[in-house]
mmCIF file with all atom_site columns, C-alpha atoms in Angstrom:
data_model
loop_
_atom_site.group_PDB
_atom_site.id
_atom_site.type_symbol
_atom_site.label_atom_id
_atom_site.label_alt_id
_atom_site.label_comp_id
_atom_site.label_asym_id
_atom_site.label_entity_id
_atom_site.label_seq_id
_atom_site.pdbx_PDB_ins_code
_atom_site.Cartn_x
_atom_site.Cartn_y
_atom_site.Cartn_z
_atom_site.occupancy
_atom_site.B_iso_or_equiv
_atom_site.pdbx_formal_charge
_atom_site.auth_seq_id
_atom_site.auth_comp_id
_atom_site.auth_asym_id
_atom_site.auth_atom_id
_atom_site.pdbx_PDB_model_num
ATOM 1   C CA . ASP A 1 1   ? -2.660  81.901  12.688 1.00 65.00 ? 236  ASP A CA 1
ATOM 2   C CA . ALA A 1 2   ? -0.015  80.453  14.961 1.00 67.00 ? 237  ALA A CA 1
ATOM 3   C CA . LYS A 1 3   ? 0.630   82.120  18.290 1.00 88.00 ? 238  LYS A CA 1
ATOM 4   C CA . THR A 1 4   ? 3.959   83.786  18.973 1.00 94.00 ? 239  THR A CA 1
ATOM 5   C CA . THR A 1 5   ? 5.864   84.439  22.176 1.00 95.00 ? 240  THR A CA 1
ATOM 6   C CA . GLN A 1 6   ? 8.309   87.311  22.535 1.00 97.00 ? 241  GLN A CA 1
ATOM 7   C CA . PRO A 1 7   ? 10.148  88.825  25.487 1.00 97.00 ? 242  PRO A CA 1
ATOM 8   C CA . THR A 1 8   ? 8.432   91.901  26.828 1.00 96.00 ? 243  THR A CA 1
ATOM 9   C CA . SER A 1 9   ? 11.486  94.105  26.618 1.00 97.00 ? 244  SER A CA 1
ATOM 10  C CA . MET A 1 10  ? 15.159  94.164  25.664 1.00 98.00 ? 245  MET A CA 1
ATOM 11  C CA . ASP A 1 11  ? 17.992  96.651  25.795 1.00 97.00 ? 246  ASP A CA 1
ATOM 12  C CA . CYS A 1 12  ? 20.811  96.979  23.310 1.00 97.00 ? 247  CYS A CA 1
ATOM 13  C CA . ALA A 1 13  ? 23.855  99.217  23.171 1.00 97.00 ? 248  ALA A CA 1
ATOM 14  C CA . GLU A 1 14  ? 24.057  101.596 20.243 1.00 97.00 ? 249  GLU A CA 1
ATOM 15  C CA . GLY A 1 15  ? 26.211  100.199 17.456 1.00 97.00 ? 250  GLY A CA 1
ATOM 16  C CA . ARG A 1 16  ? 25.830  96.629  18.636 1.00 97.00 ? 251  ARG A CA 1
ATOM 17  C CA . ALA A 1 17  ? 23.701  93.958  17.044 1.00 97.00 ? 252  ALA A CA 1
ATOM 18  C CA . ALA A 1 18  ? 20.189  93.603  18.431 1.00 98.00 ? 253  ALA A CA 1
ATOM 19  C CA . ASN A 1 19  ? 18.905  90.028  18.437 1.00 98.00 ? 254  ASN A CA 1
ATOM 20  C CA . LEU A 1 20  ? 15.172  89.735  19.000 1.00 98.00 ? 255  LEU A CA 1
ATOM 21  C CA . PRO A 1 21  ? 13.832  86.219  19.541 1.00 98.00 ? 256  PRO A CA 1
ATOM 22  C CA . CYS A 1 22  ? 10.400  84.865  18.745 1.00 97.00 ? 257  CYS A CA 1
ATOM 23  C CA . ASN A 1 23  ? 8.924   81.468  19.540 1.00 96.00 ? 258  ASN A CA 1
ATOM 24  C CA . HIS A 1 24  ? 6.249   80.040  17.285 1.00 95.00 ? 259  HIS A CA 1
ATOM 25  C CA . SER A 1 25  ? 6.209   76.368  18.182 1.00 94.00 ? 260  SER A CA 1
ATOM 26  C CA . THR A 1 26  ? 2.786   75.726  16.630 1.00 92.00 ? 261  THR A CA 1
ATOM 27  C CA . ILE A 1 27  ? 3.646   77.157  13.233 1.00 92.00 ? 262  ILE A CA 1
ATOM 28  C CA . SER A 1 28  ? 2.300   75.179  10.313 1.00 89.00 ? 263  SER A CA 1
ATOM 29  C CA . GLY A 1 29  ? 3.999   74.455  7.021  1.00 88.00 ? 264  GLY A CA 1
ATOM 30  C CA . ASN A 1 30  ? 2.313   77.206  5.034  1.00 85.00 ? 265  ASN A CA 1
ATOM 31  C CA . GLU A 1 31  ? 2.782   79.976  7.569  1.00 88.00 ? 266  GLU A CA 1
ATOM 32  C CA . TYR A 1 32  ? 5.297   82.727  7.134  1.00 90.00 ? 267  TYR A CA 1
ATOM 33  C CA . VAL A 1 33  ? 7.113   84.694  9.825  1.00 93.00 ? 268  VAL A CA 1
ATOM 34  C CA . TYR A 1 34  ? 6.662   88.466  9.509  1.00 92.00 ? 269  TYR A CA 1
ATOM 35  C CA . TRP A 1 35  ? 8.365   91.181  11.522 1.00 95.00 ? 270  TRP A CA 1
ATOM 36  C CA . TYR A 1 36  ? 6.993   94.685  11.921 1.00 95.00 ? 271  TYR A CA 1
ATOM 37  C CA . ARG A 1 37  ? 8.044   97.445  14.263 1.00 97.00 ? 272  ARG A CA 1
ATOM 38  C CA . GLN A 1 38  ? 6.226   100.419 15.707 1.00 97.00 ? 273  GLN A CA 1
ATOM 39  C CA . ILE A 1 39  ? 8.058   103.513 16.778 1.00 96.00 ? 274  ILE A CA 1
ATOM 40  C CA . HIS A 1 40  ? 6.206   105.436 19.453 1.00 92.00 ? 275  HIS A CA 1
ATOM 41  C CA . SER A 1 41  ? 3.075   107.212 18.149 1.00 90.00 ? 276  SER A CA 1
ATOM 42  C CA . GLN A 1 42  ? 3.592   105.996 14.583 1.00 94.00 ? 277  GLN A CA 1
ATOM 43  C CA . GLY A 1 43  ? 2.033   103.292 12.453 1.00 95.00 ? 278  GLY A CA 1
ATOM 44  C CA . PRO A 1 44  ? 3.746   99.898  12.171 1.00 95.00 ? 279  PRO A CA 1
ATOM 45  C CA . GLN A 1 45  ? 6.564   99.507  9.657  1.00 93.00 ? 280  GLN A CA 1
ATOM 46  C CA . TYR A 1 46  ? 7.298   96.318  7.743  1.00 91.00 ? 281  TYR A CA 1
ATOM 47  C CA . ILE A 1 47  ? 10.790  94.930  8.332  1.00 94.00 ? 282  ILE A CA 1
ATOM 48  C CA . ILE A 1 48  ? 11.160  91.491  6.821  1.00 93.00 ? 283  ILE A CA 1
ATOM 49  C CA . HIS A 1 49  ? 9.474   88.137  6.388  1.00 91.00 ? 284  HIS A CA 1
ATOM 50  C CA . GLY A 1 50  ? 10.452  84.560  5.592  1.00 92.00 ? 285  GLY A CA 1
ATOM 51  C CA . LEU A 1 51  ? 9.207   81.007  5.280  1.00 92.00 ? 286  LEU A CA 1
ATOM 52  C CA . LYS A 1 52  ? 12.087  78.699  6.115  1.00 92.00 ? 287  LYS A CA 1
ATOM 53  C CA . ASN A 1 53  ? 15.246  80.159  4.644  1.00 89.00 ? 288  ASN A CA 1
ATOM 54  C CA . ASN A 1 54  ? 17.179  82.919  6.311  1.00 94.00 ? 289  ASN A CA 1
ATOM 55  C CA . GLU A 1 55  ? 16.453  86.311  4.815  1.00 96.00 ? 290  GLU A CA 1
ATOM 56  C CA . THR A 1 56  ? 18.332  89.589  4.720  1.00 97.00 ? 291  THR A CA 1
ATOM 57  C CA . ASN A 1 57  ? 17.421  93.030  3.505  1.00 94.00 ? 292  ASN A CA 1
ATOM 58  C CA . GLU A 1 58  ? 18.672  96.545  4.052  1.00 94.00 ? 293  GLU A CA 1
ATOM 59  C CA . MET A 1 59  ? 17.027  96.753  7.453  1.00 94.00 ? 294  MET A CA 1
ATOM 60  C CA . ALA A 1 60  ? 17.606  93.420  9.103  1.00 97.00 ? 295  ALA A CA 1
ATOM 61  C CA . SER A 1 61  ? 18.262  89.701  8.914  1.00 98.00 ? 296  SER A CA 1
ATOM 62  C CA . LEU A 1 62  ? 15.813  86.978  9.805  1.00 98.00 ? 297  LEU A CA 1
ATOM 63  C CA . ILE A 1 63  ? 17.110  83.657  11.050 1.00 98.00 ? 298  ILE A CA 1
ATOM 64  C CA . ILE A 1 64  ? 14.582  80.826  11.196 1.00 97.00 ? 299  ILE A CA 1
ATOM 65  C CA . THR A 1 65  ? 15.486  77.572  12.914 1.00 96.00 ? 300  THR A CA 1
ATOM 66  C CA . GLU A 1 66  ? 15.432  74.407  10.907 1.00 95.00 ? 301  GLU A CA 1
ATOM 67  C CA . ASP A 1 67  ? 12.312  73.126  12.688 1.00 95.00 ? 302  ASP A CA 1
ATOM 68  C CA . ARG A 1 68  ? 10.756  76.596  12.184 1.00 96.00 ? 303  ARG A CA 1
ATOM 69  C CA . LYS A 1 69  ? 9.609   76.730  15.780 1.00 95.00 ? 304  LYS A CA 1
ATOM 70  C CA . SER A 1 70  ? 11.525  79.890  16.495 1.00 96.00 ? 305  SER A CA 1
ATOM 71  C CA . SER A 1 71  ? 13.211  82.777  14.752 1.00 97.00 ? 306  SER A CA 1
ATOM 72  C CA . THR A 1 72  ? 15.472  85.716  15.481 1.00 98.00 ? 307  THR A CA 1
ATOM 73  C CA . LEU A 1 73  ? 15.375  89.173  14.012 1.00 98.00 ? 308  LEU A CA 1
ATOM 74  C CA . ILE A 1 74  ? 18.826  90.730  13.854 1.00 98.00 ? 309  ILE A CA 1
ATOM 75  C CA . LEU A 1 75  ? 19.459  94.436  13.543 1.00 98.00 ? 310  LEU A CA 1
ATOM 76  C CA . PRO A 1 76  ? 23.197  94.375  12.769 1.00 97.00 ? 311  PRO A CA 1
ATOM 77  C CA . HIS A 1 77  ? 24.131  97.830  14.036 1.00 96.00 ? 312  HIS A CA 1
ATOM 78  C CA . ALA A 1 78  ? 21.398  99.223  16.231 1.00 97.00 ? 313  ALA A CA 1
ATOM 79  C CA . THR A 1 79  ? 20.910  102.981 16.406 1.00 97.00 ? 314  THR A CA 1
ATOM 80  C CA . LEU A 1 80  ? 18.829  105.103 18.744 1.00 97.00 ? 315  LEU A CA 1
ATOM 81  C CA . ARG A 1 81  ? 16.196  105.355 15.989 1.00 96.00 ? 316  ARG A CA 1
ATOM 82  C CA . ASP A 1 82  ? 15.670  101.600 16.194 1.00 97.00 ? 317  ASP A CA 1
ATOM 83  C CA . THR A 1 83  ? 14.045  102.008 19.612 1.00 98.00 ? 318  THR A CA 1
ATOM 84  C CA . ALA A 1 84  ? 10.552  100.633 19.017 1.00 98.00 ? 319  ALA A CA 1
ATOM 85  C CA . VAL A 1 85  ? 8.160   97.796  19.730 1.00 97.00 ? 320  VAL A CA 1
ATOM 86  C CA . TYR A 1 86  ? 8.964   94.850  17.474 1.00 98.00 ? 321  TYR A CA 1
ATOM 87  C CA . TYR A 1 87  ? 6.189   92.478  16.516 1.00 96.00 ? 322  TYR A CA 1
ATOM 88  C CA . CYS A 1 88  ? 6.710   88.922  15.322 1.00 96.00 ? 323  CYS A CA 1
ATOM 89  C CA . ILE A 1 89  ? 3.643   87.691  13.443 1.00 92.00 ? 324  ILE A CA 1
ATOM 90  C CA . VAL A 1 90  ? 3.050   84.271  11.965 1.00 90.00 ? 325  VAL A CA 1
ATOM 91  C CA . ARG A 1 91  ? 0.439   83.812  9.296  1.00 84.00 ? 326  ARG A CA 1
ATOM 92  C CA . VAL A 1 92  ? -0.360  82.207  6.005  1.00 78.00 ? 327  VAL A CA 1
ATOM 93  C CA . ALA A 1 93  ? 0.525   84.009  2.814  1.00 67.00 ? 328  ALA A CA 1
ATOM 94  C CA . LEU A 1 94  ? -2.062  86.407  1.492  1.00 55.00 ? 329  LEU A CA 1
ATOM 95  C CA . MET A 1 95  ? -2.444  84.543  -1.791 1.00 49.00 ? 330  MET A CA 1
ATOM 96  C CA . GLY A 1 96  ? -5.182  86.689  -3.226 1.00 41.00 ? 331  GLY A CA 1
ATOM 97  C CA . SER A 1 97  ? -7.326  86.793  -0.114 1.00 41.00 ? 332  SER A CA 1
ATOM 98  C CA . ALA A 1 98  ? -7.302  89.793  2.115  1.00 50.00 ? 333  ALA A CA 1
ATOM 99  C CA . ARG A 1 99  ? -5.979  88.846  5.513  1.00 64.00 ? 334  ARG A CA 1
ATOM 100 C CA . GLN A 1 100 ? -5.324  91.212  8.340  1.00 72.00 ? 335  GLN A CA 1
ATOM 101 C CA . LEU A 1 101 ? -2.356  90.982  10.672 1.00 81.00 ? 336  LEU A CA 1
ATOM 102 C CA . THR A 1 102 ? -2.929  89.992  14.281 1.00 83.00 ? 337  THR A CA 1
ATOM 103 C CA . PHE A 1 103 ? -0.570  91.817  16.586 1.00 88.00 ? 338  PHE A CA 1
ATOM 104 C CA . GLY A 1 104 ? 0.623   90.369  19.886 1.00 89.00 ? 339  GLY A CA 1
ATOM 105 C CA . SER A 1 105 ? 2.333   92.310  22.628 1.00 91.00 ? 340  SER A CA 1
ATOM 106 C CA . GLY A 1 106 ? 5.697   92.539  20.873 1.00 95.00 ? 341  GLY A CA 1
ATOM 107 C CA . THR A 1 107 ? 9.126   93.318  22.322 1.00 97.00 ? 342  THR A CA 1
ATOM 108 C CA . GLN A 1 108 ? 10.016  96.822  23.414 1.00 97.00 ? 343  GLN A CA 1
ATOM 109 C CA . LEU A 1 109 ? 13.588  97.302  22.208 1.00 98.00 ? 344  LEU A CA 1
ATOM 110 C CA . THR A 1 110 ? 15.443  100.189 23.774 1.00 98.00 ? 345  THR A CA 1
ATOM 111 C CA . VAL A 1 111 ? 18.744  101.152 22.197 1.00 98.00 ? 346  VAL A CA 1
ATOM 112 C CA . LEU A 1 112 ? 20.968  102.778 24.763 1.00 97.00 ? 347  LEU A CA 1
ATOM 113 C CA . PRO A 1 113 ? 23.597  105.406 23.927 1.00 96.00 ? 348  PRO A CA 1
ATOM 114 C CA . GLY B 2 1   ? 7.917   101.375 -0.204 1.00 64.00 ? 1020 GLY B CA 1
ATOM 115 C CA . ALA B 2 2   ? 4.293   102.265 -0.783 1.00 76.00 ? 1021 ALA B CA 1
ATOM 116 C CA . VAL B 2 3   ? 2.871   105.200 1.165  1.00 89.00 ? 1022 VAL B CA 1
ATOM 117 C CA . VAL B 2 4   ? -0.331  105.296 3.162  1.00 94.00 ? 1023 VAL B CA 1
ATOM 118 C CA . SER B 2 5   ? -1.388  108.670 4.506  1.00 95.00 ? 1024 SER B CA 1
ATOM 119 C CA . GLN B 2 6   ? -3.826  109.377 7.312  1.00 97.00 ? 1025 GLN B CA 1
ATOM 120 C CA . HIS B 2 7   ? -5.511  112.664 8.084  1.00 96.00 ? 1026 HIS B CA 1
ATOM 121 C CA . PRO B 2 8   ? -5.775  114.236 10.537 1.00 97.00 ? 1027 PRO B CA 1
ATOM 122 C CA . SER B 2 9   ? -2.815  113.043 12.567 1.00 96.00 ? 1028 SER B CA 1
ATOM 123 C CA . ARG B 2 10  ? -4.312  114.511 15.708 1.00 97.00 ? 1029 ARG B CA 1
ATOM 124 C CA . VAL B 2 11  ? -7.837  115.599 16.505 1.00 97.00 ? 1030 VAL B CA 1
ATOM 125 C CA . ILE B 2 12  ? -9.513  116.835 19.640 1.00 97.00 ? 1031 ILE B CA 1
ATOM 126 C CA . CYS B 2 13  ? -13.277 116.974 19.794 1.00 96.00 ? 1032 CYS B CA 1
ATOM 127 C CA . LYS B 2 14  ? -16.070 117.459 22.250 1.00 96.00 ? 1033 LYS B CA 1
ATOM 128 C CA . SER B 2 15  ? -18.113 114.574 23.531 1.00 97.00 ? 1034 SER B CA 1
ATOM 129 C CA . GLY B 2 16  ? -21.115 113.889 21.329 1.00 96.00 ? 1035 GLY B CA 1
ATOM 130 C CA . THR B 2 17  ? -19.585 115.129 18.107 1.00 97.00 ? 1036 THR B CA 1
ATOM 131 C CA . SER B 2 18  ? -18.500 113.059 15.116 1.00 97.00 ? 1037 SER B CA 1
ATOM 132 C CA . VAL B 2 19  ? -15.002 112.816 13.749 1.00 97.00 ? 1038 VAL B CA 1
ATOM 133 C CA . LYS B 2 20  ? -13.888 111.590 10.333 1.00 97.00 ? 1039 LYS B CA 1
ATOM 134 C CA . ILE B 2 21  ? -10.455 110.089 9.711  1.00 98.00 ? 1040 ILE B CA 1
ATOM 135 C CA . GLU B 2 22  ? -9.191  109.569 6.177  1.00 97.00 ? 1041 GLU B CA 1
ATOM 136 C CA . CYS B 2 23  ? -6.826  106.889 4.959  1.00 96.00 ? 1042 CYS B CA 1
ATOM 137 C CA . ARG B 2 24  ? -5.303  107.269 1.507  1.00 95.00 ? 1043 ARG B CA 1
ATOM 138 C CA . SER B 2 25  ? -2.998  105.067 -0.474 1.00 92.00 ? 1044 SER B CA 1
ATOM 139 C CA . LEU B 2 26  ? -0.817  107.578 -2.301 1.00 92.00 ? 1045 LEU B CA 1
ATOM 140 C CA . ASP B 2 27  ? 0.948   105.530 -4.940 1.00 88.00 ? 1046 ASP B CA 1
ATOM 141 C CA . PHE B 2 28  ? -1.054  102.358 -5.263 1.00 87.00 ? 1047 PHE B CA 1
ATOM 142 C CA . GLN B 2 29  ? -4.611  101.125 -5.375 1.00 89.00 ? 1048 GLN B CA 1
ATOM 143 C CA . ALA B 2 30  ? -6.036  99.252  -2.440 1.00 87.00 ? 1049 ALA B CA 1
ATOM 144 C CA . THR B 2 31  ? -9.140  97.149  -2.756 1.00 84.00 ? 1050 THR B CA 1
ATOM 145 C CA . THR B 2 32  ? -8.869  96.324  0.921  1.00 87.00 ? 1051 THR B CA 1
ATOM 146 C CA . MET B 2 33  ? -7.947  98.494  3.871  1.00 90.00 ? 1052 MET B CA 1
ATOM 147 C CA . PHE B 2 34  ? -7.922  97.629  7.549  1.00 92.00 ? 1053 PHE B CA 1
ATOM 148 C CA . TRP B 2 35  ? -8.681  99.826  10.533 1.00 95.00 ? 1054 TRP B CA 1
ATOM 149 C CA . TYR B 2 36  ? -6.957  99.235  13.852 1.00 95.00 ? 1055 TYR B CA 1
ATOM 150 C CA . ARG B 2 37  ? -7.292  100.867 17.243 1.00 96.00 ? 1056 ARG B CA 1
ATOM 151 C CA . GLN B 2 38  ? -4.562  101.101 19.835 1.00 96.00 ? 1057 GLN B CA 1
ATOM 152 C CA . PHE B 2 39  ? -5.024  102.169 23.422 1.00 95.00 ? 1058 PHE B CA 1
ATOM 153 C CA . PRO B 2 40  ? -2.028  103.403 25.476 1.00 92.00 ? 1059 PRO B CA 1
ATOM 154 C CA . LYS B 2 41  ? 0.508   100.702 26.270 1.00 89.00 ? 1060 LYS B CA 1
ATOM 155 C CA . GLN B 2 42  ? -1.523  98.111  24.376 1.00 92.00 ? 1061 GLN B CA 1
ATOM 156 C CA . SER B 2 43  ? -1.113  96.396  21.035 1.00 92.00 ? 1062 SER B CA 1
ATOM 157 C CA . LEU B 2 44  ? -3.070  97.109  17.863 1.00 93.00 ? 1063 LEU B CA 1
ATOM 158 C CA . MET B 2 45  ? -6.546  95.644  17.724 1.00 93.00 ? 1064 MET B CA 1
ATOM 159 C CA . LEU B 2 46  ? -8.287  95.129  14.417 1.00 92.00 ? 1065 LEU B CA 1
ATOM 160 C CA . MET B 2 47  ? -11.595 96.956  14.229 1.00 94.00 ? 1066 MET B CA 1
ATOM 161 C CA . ALA B 2 48  ? -12.803 96.311  10.709 1.00 93.00 ? 1067 ALA B CA 1
ATOM 162 C CA . THR B 2 49  ? -11.911 95.337  7.177  1.00 91.00 ? 1068 THR B CA 1
ATOM 163 C CA . SER B 2 50  ? -12.880 97.848  4.530  1.00 88.00 ? 1069 SER B CA 1
ATOM 164 C CA . ASN B 2 51  ? -13.526 96.663  0.982  1.00 87.00 ? 1070 ASN B CA 1
ATOM 165 C CA . GLU B 2 52  ? -13.914 99.050  -1.913 1.00 86.00 ? 1071 GLU B CA 1
ATOM 166 C CA . GLY B 2 53  ? -17.479 99.224  -3.116 1.00 84.00 ? 1072 GLY B CA 1
ATOM 167 C CA . SER B 2 54  ? -18.947 97.009  -0.421 1.00 86.00 ? 1073 SER B CA 1
ATOM 168 C CA . LYS B 2 55  ? -19.817 97.035  3.238  1.00 88.00 ? 1074 LYS B CA 1
ATOM 169 C CA . ALA B 2 56  ? -17.096 96.817  5.818  1.00 91.00 ? 1075 ALA B CA 1
ATOM 170 C CA . THR B 2 57  ? -16.651 93.727  7.939  1.00 91.00 ? 1076 THR B CA 1
ATOM 171 C CA . TYR B 2 58  ? -16.457 94.484  11.643 1.00 94.00 ? 1077 TYR B CA 1
ATOM 172 C CA . GLU B 2 59  ? -14.693 92.487  14.329 1.00 92.00 ? 1078 GLU B CA 1
ATOM 173 C CA . GLN B 2 60  ? -16.665 91.158  17.224 1.00 93.00 ? 1079 GLN B CA 1
ATOM 174 C CA . GLY B 2 61  ? -17.446 93.825  19.774 1.00 93.00 ? 1080 GLY B CA 1
ATOM 175 C CA . VAL B 2 62  ? -16.997 96.763  17.374 1.00 95.00 ? 1081 VAL B CA 1
ATOM 176 C CA . GLU B 2 63  ? -20.196 98.743  16.858 1.00 94.00 ? 1082 GLU B CA 1
ATOM 177 C CA . LYS B 2 64  ? -20.752 99.276  13.156 1.00 93.00 ? 1083 LYS B CA 1
ATOM 178 C CA . ASP B 2 65  ? -23.198 102.107 13.778 1.00 95.00 ? 1084 ASP B CA 1
ATOM 179 C CA . LYS B 2 66  ? -20.664 103.951 15.871 1.00 96.00 ? 1085 LYS B CA 1
ATOM 180 C CA . PHE B 2 67  ? -17.640 103.416 13.658 1.00 97.00 ? 1086 PHE B CA 1
ATOM 181 C CA . LEU B 2 68  ? -18.805 104.118 10.131 1.00 96.00 ? 1087 LEU B CA 1
ATOM 182 C CA . ILE B 2 69  ? -16.454 102.997 7.387  1.00 94.00 ? 1088 ILE B CA 1
ATOM 183 C CA . ASN B 2 70  ? -16.671 104.093 3.790  1.00 92.00 ? 1089 ASN B CA 1
ATOM 184 C CA . HIS B 2 71  ? -14.363 102.831 1.056  1.00 90.00 ? 1090 HIS B CA 1
ATOM 185 C CA . ALA B 2 72  ? -15.680 104.642 -1.974 1.00 84.00 ? 1091 ALA B CA 1
ATOM 186 C CA . SER B 2 73  ? -12.568 104.508 -4.112 1.00 91.00 ? 1092 SER B CA 1
ATOM 187 C CA . LEU B 2 74  ? -9.490  102.363 -4.564 1.00 91.00 ? 1093 LEU B CA 1
ATOM 188 C CA . THR B 2 75  ? -7.329  104.921 -2.799 1.00 93.00 ? 1094 THR B CA 1
ATOM 189 C CA . LEU B 2 76  ? -9.508  106.218 0.038  1.00 94.00 ? 1095 LEU B CA 1
ATOM 190 C CA . SER B 2 77  ? -11.187 104.760 3.084  1.00 94.00 ? 1096 SER B CA 1
ATOM 191 C CA . THR B 2 78  ? -12.744 106.838 5.834  1.00 96.00 ? 1097 THR B CA 1
ATOM 192 C CA . LEU B 2 79  ? -13.552 106.016 9.431  1.00 97.00 ? 1098 LEU B CA 1
ATOM 193 C CA . THR B 2 80  ? -16.156 108.176 11.132 1.00 97.00 ? 1099 THR B CA 1
ATOM 194 C CA . VAL B 2 81  ? -16.475 107.969 14.890 1.00 97.00 ? 1100 VAL B CA 1
ATOM 195 C CA . THR B 2 82  ? -20.043 109.030 15.558 1.00 97.00 ? 1101 THR B CA 1
ATOM 196 C CA . SER B 2 83  ? -21.190 110.605 18.812 1.00 96.00 ? 1102 SER B CA 1
ATOM 197 C CA . ALA B 2 84  ? -17.699 110.281 20.213 1.00 96.00 ? 1103 ALA B CA 1
ATOM 198 C CA . HIS B 2 85  ? -17.193 109.803 23.943 1.00 96.00 ? 1104 HIS B CA 1
ATOM 199 C CA . PRO B 2 86  ? -14.036 109.978 26.058 1.00 96.00 ? 1105 PRO B CA 1
ATOM 200 C CA . GLU B 2 87  ? -13.678 106.187 25.969 1.00 96.00 ? 1106 GLU B CA 1
ATOM 201 C CA . ASP B 2 88  ? -13.274 106.441 22.183 1.00 97.00 ? 1107 ASP B CA 1
ATOM 202 C CA . SER B 2 89  ? -10.048 108.366 22.687 1.00 97.00 ? 1108 SER B CA 1
ATOM 203 C CA . SER B 2 90  ? -7.409  106.228 21.061 1.00 97.00 ? 1109 SER B CA 1
ATOM 204 C CA . PHE B 2 91  ? -4.810  105.910 18.313 1.00 97.00 ? 1110 PHE B CA 1
ATOM 205 C CA . TYR B 2 92  ? -6.495  104.836 15.090 1.00 98.00 ? 1111 TYR B CA 1
ATOM 206 C CA . ILE B 2 93  ? -4.328  103.264 12.399 1.00 97.00 ? 1112 ILE B CA 1
ATOM 207 C CA . CYS B 2 94  ? -5.202  102.144 8.916  1.00 96.00 ? 1113 CYS B CA 1
ATOM 208 C CA . SER B 2 95  ? -3.373  99.743  6.667  1.00 92.00 ? 1114 SER B CA 1
ATOM 209 C CA . ALA B 2 96  ? -3.756  98.986  3.001  1.00 89.00 ? 1115 ALA B CA 1
ATOM 210 C CA . LEU B 2 97  ? -3.274  95.939  0.868  1.00 82.00 ? 1116 LEU B CA 1
ATOM 211 C CA . PRO B 2 98  ? -2.234  96.759  -2.697 1.00 81.00 ? 1117 PRO B CA 1
ATOM 212 C CA . THR B 2 99  ? -4.724  95.474  -5.248 1.00 78.00 ? 1118 THR B CA 1
ATOM 213 C CA . GLY B 2 100 ? -3.620  92.320  -6.942 1.00 70.00 ? 1119 GLY B CA 1
ATOM 214 C CA . THR B 2 101 ? -1.158  91.468  -4.231 1.00 61.00 ? 1120 THR B CA 1
ATOM 215 C CA . GLY B 2 102 ? -0.664  87.784  -4.059 1.00 55.00 ? 1121 GLY B CA 1
ATOM 216 C CA . GLY B 2 103 ? 1.691   85.564  -2.208 1.00 49.00 ? 1122 GLY B CA 1
ATOM 217 C CA . THR B 2 104 ? 3.353   87.147  0.758  1.00 59.00 ? 1123 THR B CA 1
ATOM 218 C CA . GLY B 2 105 ? 2.623   90.814  0.092  1.00 65.00 ? 1124 GLY B CA 1
ATOM 219 C CA . GLU B 2 106 ? 3.204   93.070  3.036  1.00 77.00 ? 1125 GLU B CA 1
ATOM 220 C CA . LEU B 2 107 ? 0.680   95.481  4.455  1.00 82.00 ? 1126 LEU B CA 1
ATOM 221 C CA . PHE B 2 108 ? 1.424   99.188  4.439  1.00 89.00 ? 1127 PHE B CA 1
ATOM 222 C CA . PHE B 2 109 ? 0.378   101.272 7.421  1.00 93.00 ? 1128 PHE B CA 1
ATOM 223 C CA . GLY B 2 110 ? -0.579  104.879 7.843  1.00 96.00 ? 1129 GLY B CA 1
ATOM 224 C CA . GLU B 2 111 ? 1.009   107.169 10.401 1.00 96.00 ? 1130 GLU B CA 1
ATOM 225 C CA . GLY B 2 112 ? -1.976  106.891 12.705 1.00 97.00 ? 1131 GLY B CA 1
ATOM 226 C CA . SER B 2 113 ? -4.532  109.398 13.955 1.00 97.00 ? 1132 SER B CA 1
ATOM 227 C CA . ARG B 2 114 ? -4.744  110.259 17.628 1.00 97.00 ? 1133 ARG B CA 1
ATOM 228 C CA . LEU B 2 115 ? -8.264  111.060 18.740 1.00 97.00 ? 1134 LEU B CA 1
ATOM 229 C CA . THR B 2 116 ? -8.907  112.807 22.039 1.00 97.00 ? 1135 THR B CA 1
ATOM 230 C CA . VAL B 2 117 ? -12.511 113.239 23.099 1.00 97.00 ? 1136 VAL B CA 1
ATOM 231 C CA . LEU B 2 118 ? -13.081 115.784 25.830 1.00 96.00 ? 1137 LEU B CA 1
#
């Protein structure tokens, strides 16, 4: 699976958009970009994933650059409950084979009141 | 989304004793479950892959005789830490892959179990 690079930490004001970047310059054509987050002392929570098109769901938006070498997770209106470590993971689709997720260091997002 | 439940959420035990942690998929069947370990201020590290009805596959450096994994049904996997020592104190997290998931199916994680060995 391709390696990802994320900033160690970021702050965001409550109510503002939080933009979390992720570099994955060695991503291959069949690898997806997944985002999970982990609130302190809880298990990881799935947020969103995408291949090459931008994606949006009720939690966030995922913007993937045209060359797919980087992406940005956008939380449109951050709240204090969004304070967590956010993990960007790049991997091939499961496609019937069981594949675990490999977690990097992630980005500690702190939403400030 | 699908729910994965872990029990107990917290456990304290004496050194030398064994501790069992359960991971249940509440509203789906999971042929495969994964066990992770997370030390303070570190990321999750995969320990083993648990497959229903067969032996678990352990990652390099994880002692299979110390961390016993049983996946006897499609909704339950257990991790037993045998002869626990203080260095085994950690946050243990399981995740489950719904049976028949193809394509880009997401993994669902439990709430984690914090083990403290005195």
